[in-house]
Every structure is written in structure tokens, then in C-alpha cells.
XYZ file of C-alpha atoms in Angstrom:
99
model
C -66.025 17.285 41.042
C -64.712 18.643 37.901
C -61.546 17.252 37.195
C -58.825 17.602 34.343
C -56.013 14.982 32.626
C -53.291 15.543 31.678
C -53.136 12.750 28.370
C -48.435 12.334 28.404
C -47.225 10.415 25.602
C -43.653 10.071 24.138
C -43.393 9.516 20.743
C -41.282 8.384 17.830
C -43.928 8.155 14.740
C -45.392 11.583 14.386
C -47.824 10.066 11.545
C -48.967 7.206 14.266
C -49.299 9.073 16.606
C -51.619 11.590 14.947
C -53.736 8.127 13.755
C -54.126 7.438 16.789
C -54.165 9.032 19.981
C -54.636 12.653 18.596
C -57.749 11.887 16.083
C -59.223 9.750 19.361
C -58.558 12.619 21.607
C -59.811 15.098 19.232
C -63.213 12.986 19.862
C -63.472 13.434 23.112
C -66.261 15.374 25.502
C -64.666 16.416 28.017
C -62.029 18.985 28.562
C -58.098 17.892 28.531
C -54.428 18.071 29.107
C -52.256 16.879 25.939
C -48.522 16.556 26.496
C -46.189 15.399 23.757
C -42.420 14.085 24.833
C -40.960 13.861 21.106
C -38.562 11.671 21.069
C -38.136 10.913 17.737
C -34.113 11.640 17.699
C -33.313 9.439 21.352
C -33.337 12.406 22.908
C -34.681 10.164 26.399
C -32.752 7.463 27.151
C -35.870 5.245 28.484
C -38.926 5.408 28.294
C -39.318 5.934 32.557
C -37.675 10.136 32.274
C -39.215 10.690 28.889
C -42.630 10.197 31.029
C -41.516 11.935 33.763
C -39.806 14.635 31.969
C -44.382 15.023 30.297
C -45.351 14.191 33.911
C -43.226 17.700 35.415
C -44.945 19.391 32.779
C -48.483 18.439 33.654
C -50.674 20.589 35.282
C -54.006 18.236 35.548
C -55.603 16.138 38.866
C -55.010 12.727 37.072
C -52.045 12.116 34.384
C -52.637 8.707 31.771
C -49.512 7.806 30.035
C -50.176 6.447 27.142
C -48.449 5.073 23.775
C -48.765 6.915 20.712
C -50.375 3.804 18.580
C -53.543 3.977 21.889
C -57.073 4.734 20.508
C -59.753 5.470 22.683
C -62.912 4.044 21.225
C -65.342 5.224 23.419
C -65.935 9.269 22.848
C -66.670 9.334 26.381
C -64.059 6.931 27.742
C -62.354 10.147 29.210
C -65.242 11.476 31.543
C -66.107 7.391 32.671
C -62.452 6.595 33.275
C -62.156 10.400 35.630
C -66.363 9.283 36.923
C -64.994 5.639 37.788
C -61.655 7.662 39.534
C -63.617 10.134 41.355
C -65.528 6.782 43.217
C -62.311 5.778 44.560
C -61.492 6.083 47.775
C -56.945 6.872 47.922
C -56.400 5.625 45.237
C -53.120 6.587 44.378
C -52.287 4.694 40.802
C -54.831 2.769 38.466
C -53.508 1.198 36.008
C -54.760 -0.699 32.120
C -52.916 -3.085 30.056
C -54.367 -4.524 27.432
C -57.039 -4.681 25.483
């Protein structure tokens, strides 16, 4: 089964975003959708409202909410994660925190 992941990121520092998240995503070996929510001007009053705004724009089968300073160190992270999710039955919400 081929699915697409939507990577949703609220950012407030464009340089950190480019150096970490965007750079590491450029090395991924599967197609993905990147939804960036610019909050440099504090348009959103909470992280939840900003992330929900991004989620409403997403078209992927799976949503990954990522911080601007995340670095996917493996070029197969998205692919491996998608395969793991596909193997689960009725997963609902899945989360990863920390290193």
C-alpha cells in the first residue's frame, strides 16, 4: 500500500527550519507533503491553533507534526515509519517524543 505523509511544522525561525527539518526532509526516499505554518509574527495564539491550521491544509494519509529543529537522520525514516504504521491495525494516534 502506498500512502503519503503530510509533515506539518509551525515555525518561528526560518534559518533553523531550513537547516534542520527542510534539509533532512530533502534526503528522504519517499514522496511527502510539507505544510509549513509561519508563526514569526505570532499570528496564532497557541500551538494547537497553529497545528490545526496546518492540518486543515494537509492531504496526506498520515500527519506528522514536527518541530522546526527536527533532523531526520536516516534517509528512510519516513518510509520506515509508514511501513510500521501500515502494519498496525486501527492505530488511531501515534506519537514519538525525544531521541
